Coordinates of C-alpha atoms in Angstrom, one line a residue:
X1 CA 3.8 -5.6 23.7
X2 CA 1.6 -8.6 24.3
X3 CA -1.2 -6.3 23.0
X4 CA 0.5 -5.6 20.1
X5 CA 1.3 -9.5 19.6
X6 CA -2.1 -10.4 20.3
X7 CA -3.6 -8.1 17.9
X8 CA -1.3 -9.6 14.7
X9 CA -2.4 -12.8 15.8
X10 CA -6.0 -11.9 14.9
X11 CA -4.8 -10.6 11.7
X12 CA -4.7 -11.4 8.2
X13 CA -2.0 -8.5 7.6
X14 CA 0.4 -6.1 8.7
X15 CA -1.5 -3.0 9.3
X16 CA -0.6 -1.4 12.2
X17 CA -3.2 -1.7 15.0
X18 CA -3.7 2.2 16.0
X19 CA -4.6 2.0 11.8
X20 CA -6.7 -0.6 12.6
X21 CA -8.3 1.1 15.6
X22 CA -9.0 4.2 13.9
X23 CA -10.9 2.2 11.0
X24 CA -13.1 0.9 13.7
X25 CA -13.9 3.7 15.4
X26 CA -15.3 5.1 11.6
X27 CA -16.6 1.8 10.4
X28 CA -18.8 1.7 13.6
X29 CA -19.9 5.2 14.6
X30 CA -20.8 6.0 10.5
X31 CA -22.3 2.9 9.9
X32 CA -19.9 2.1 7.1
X33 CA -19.3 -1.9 6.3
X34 CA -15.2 -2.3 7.2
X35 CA -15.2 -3.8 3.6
X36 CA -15.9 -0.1 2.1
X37 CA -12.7 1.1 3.9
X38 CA -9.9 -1.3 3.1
X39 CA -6.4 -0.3 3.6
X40 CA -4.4 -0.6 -0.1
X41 CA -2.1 -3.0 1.8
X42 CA -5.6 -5.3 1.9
X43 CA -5.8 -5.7 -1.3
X44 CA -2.1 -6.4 -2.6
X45 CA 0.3 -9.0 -2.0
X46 CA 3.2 -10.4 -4.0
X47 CA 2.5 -13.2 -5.6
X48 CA 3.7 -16.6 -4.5
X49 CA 6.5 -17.3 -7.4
X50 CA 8.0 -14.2 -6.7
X51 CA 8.5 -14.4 -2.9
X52 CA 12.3 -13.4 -3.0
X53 CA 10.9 -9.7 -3.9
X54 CA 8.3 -10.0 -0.9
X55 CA 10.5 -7.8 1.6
X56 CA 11.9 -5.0 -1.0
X57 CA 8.5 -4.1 -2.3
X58 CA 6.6 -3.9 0.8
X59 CA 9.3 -1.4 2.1
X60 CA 8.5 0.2 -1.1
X61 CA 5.0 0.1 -0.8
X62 CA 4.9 0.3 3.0
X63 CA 4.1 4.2 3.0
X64 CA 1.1 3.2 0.4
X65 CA 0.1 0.0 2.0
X66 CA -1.3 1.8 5.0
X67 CA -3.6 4.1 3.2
X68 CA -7.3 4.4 4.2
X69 CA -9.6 3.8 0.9
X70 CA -12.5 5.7 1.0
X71 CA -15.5 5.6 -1.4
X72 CA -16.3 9.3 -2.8
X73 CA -20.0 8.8 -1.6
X74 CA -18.5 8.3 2.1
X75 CA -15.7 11.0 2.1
X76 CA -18.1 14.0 3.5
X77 CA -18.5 11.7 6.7
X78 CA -15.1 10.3 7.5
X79 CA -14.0 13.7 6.7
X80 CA -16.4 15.7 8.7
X81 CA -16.0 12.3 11.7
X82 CA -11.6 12.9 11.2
X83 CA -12.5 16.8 11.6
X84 CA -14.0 16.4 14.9
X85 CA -12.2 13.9 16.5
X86 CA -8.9 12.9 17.4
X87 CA -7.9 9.7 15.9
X88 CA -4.7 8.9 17.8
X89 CA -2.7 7.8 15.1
X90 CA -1.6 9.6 11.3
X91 CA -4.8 8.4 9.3
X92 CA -3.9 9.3 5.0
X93 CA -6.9 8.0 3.7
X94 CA -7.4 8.7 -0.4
X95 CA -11.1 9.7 -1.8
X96 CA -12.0 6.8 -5.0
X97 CA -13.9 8.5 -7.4
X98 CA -16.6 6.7 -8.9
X99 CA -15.9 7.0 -12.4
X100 CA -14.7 3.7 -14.2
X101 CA -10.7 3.4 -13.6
X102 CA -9.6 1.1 -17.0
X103 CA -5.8 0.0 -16.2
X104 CA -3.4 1.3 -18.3
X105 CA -0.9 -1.3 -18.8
X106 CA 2.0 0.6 -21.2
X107 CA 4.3 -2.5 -20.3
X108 CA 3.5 -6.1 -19.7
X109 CA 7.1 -6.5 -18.6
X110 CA 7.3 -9.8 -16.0
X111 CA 10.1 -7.3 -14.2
X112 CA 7.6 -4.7 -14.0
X113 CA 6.8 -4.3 -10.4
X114 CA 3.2 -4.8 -11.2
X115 CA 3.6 -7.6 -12.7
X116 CA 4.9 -9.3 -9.1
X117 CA 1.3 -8.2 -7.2
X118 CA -1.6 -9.8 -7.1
X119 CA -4.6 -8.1 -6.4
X120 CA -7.9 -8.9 -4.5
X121 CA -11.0 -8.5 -6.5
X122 CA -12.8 -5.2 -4.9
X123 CA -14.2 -2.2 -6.5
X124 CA -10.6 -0.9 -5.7
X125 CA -8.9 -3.2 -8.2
X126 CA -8.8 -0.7 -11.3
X127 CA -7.5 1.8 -9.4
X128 CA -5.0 0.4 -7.5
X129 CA -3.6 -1.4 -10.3
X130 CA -4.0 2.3 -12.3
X131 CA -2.4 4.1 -9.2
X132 CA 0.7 1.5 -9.1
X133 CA 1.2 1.6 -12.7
X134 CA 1.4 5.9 -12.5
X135 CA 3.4 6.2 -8.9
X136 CA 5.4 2.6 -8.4
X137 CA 6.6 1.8 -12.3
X138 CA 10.1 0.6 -10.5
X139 CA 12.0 -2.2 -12.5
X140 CA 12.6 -5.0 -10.2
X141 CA 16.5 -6.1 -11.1
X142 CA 19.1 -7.8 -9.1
X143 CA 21.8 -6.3 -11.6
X144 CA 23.4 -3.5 -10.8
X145 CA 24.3 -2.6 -14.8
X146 CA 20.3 -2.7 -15.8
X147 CA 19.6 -1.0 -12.3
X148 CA 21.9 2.3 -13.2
X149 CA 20.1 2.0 -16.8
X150 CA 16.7 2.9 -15.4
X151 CA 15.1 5.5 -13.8
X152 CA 13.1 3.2 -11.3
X153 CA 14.6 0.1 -10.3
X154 CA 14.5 -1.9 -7.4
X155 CA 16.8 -4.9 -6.3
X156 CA 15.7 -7.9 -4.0
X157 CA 18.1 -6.0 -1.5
X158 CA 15.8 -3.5 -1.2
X159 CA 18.0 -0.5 -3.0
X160 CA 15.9 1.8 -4.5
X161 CA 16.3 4.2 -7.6
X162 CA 14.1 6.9 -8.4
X163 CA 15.5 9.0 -11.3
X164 CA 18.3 10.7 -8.7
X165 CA 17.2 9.6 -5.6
X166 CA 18.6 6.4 -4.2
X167 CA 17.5 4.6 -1.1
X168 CA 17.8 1.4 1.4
X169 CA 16.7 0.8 4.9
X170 CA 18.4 -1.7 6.4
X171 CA 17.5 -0.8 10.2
X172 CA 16.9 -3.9 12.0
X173 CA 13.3 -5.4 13.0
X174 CA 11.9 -2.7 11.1
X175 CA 9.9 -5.1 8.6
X176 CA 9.7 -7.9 10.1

């Protein structure tokens, strides 16, 4: 536990530290600069005016958050490095392609959950902002009427819609 402490200490975010670990070990042993590997969680974060969303969409975003970015000129050797060797932990790392990602912004909405993100300058920027827009178009609401009215919605509560599927995680200690 004091480990564990310790190691979020040292940290700038929230990424696990087995996650953390396993970027090491591949950073290191194929020579790749840790700035070539990010973690999508690295290079989002919800901006400061819209803090009261903070907690809702990381739990929405946690799953993504944690993915490994990897460069299509690298993905050969982390996956031939991942092939061979036990990582001790779930690694989902996504291969970027190197074509030019232009964001496709169909709504400039401020409740648009993409609209509450800020986003680091990296060669990853397009596409996360292109891969948000596509898989997390959730409308962020804190009333219920406009929440049953859309197919994604989100509250500050956390309560998720997606089309049919409803969700909210209230275990305790589990984002903080």
């Amino acid at each position: 536990l004091q480990q564990q402490i310790n190691s979020l200490l040292e940290r700038k975010n929230r990424i696990p530290e087995e996650l953390v670990n396993a970027r090491k070990r591949l950073t290191e042993l194929l020579d790749i600069p840790e700035a070539e590997l990010p973690f999508a969680g690295e290079l989002i974060k919800v901006t400061p005016a819209e803090q009261k969303w903070e907690e809702a969409i990381e739990r929405l975003l946690h799953n993504f958050s944690m993915q490994l970015l990897v460069p299509e000129k690298n993905i050969k050797a982390v996956n031939h490095f991942i092939y061979n060797n036990d990582m001790r932990t779930k690694l989902v790392y996504q291969k970027i392609e190197n074509k030019a990602v232009q964001p496709i912004r169909w709504s400039t909405d401020d409740n648009d959950l993409v609209s509450k993100l800020e986003f680091k300058e990296s060669a990853y920027k397009d596409w996360m902002e292109t891969t948000l827009l596509e898989r997390f178009n959730y409308y962020c609401t804190d009333d219920l009427n406009v929440f049953y009215g859309s197919k994604k919605a989100i509250t500050p509560n956390g309560l998720i819609r997606n089309v049919n599927r409803h969700e909210k995680d209230d275990r305790p200690g589990k984002w903080h």
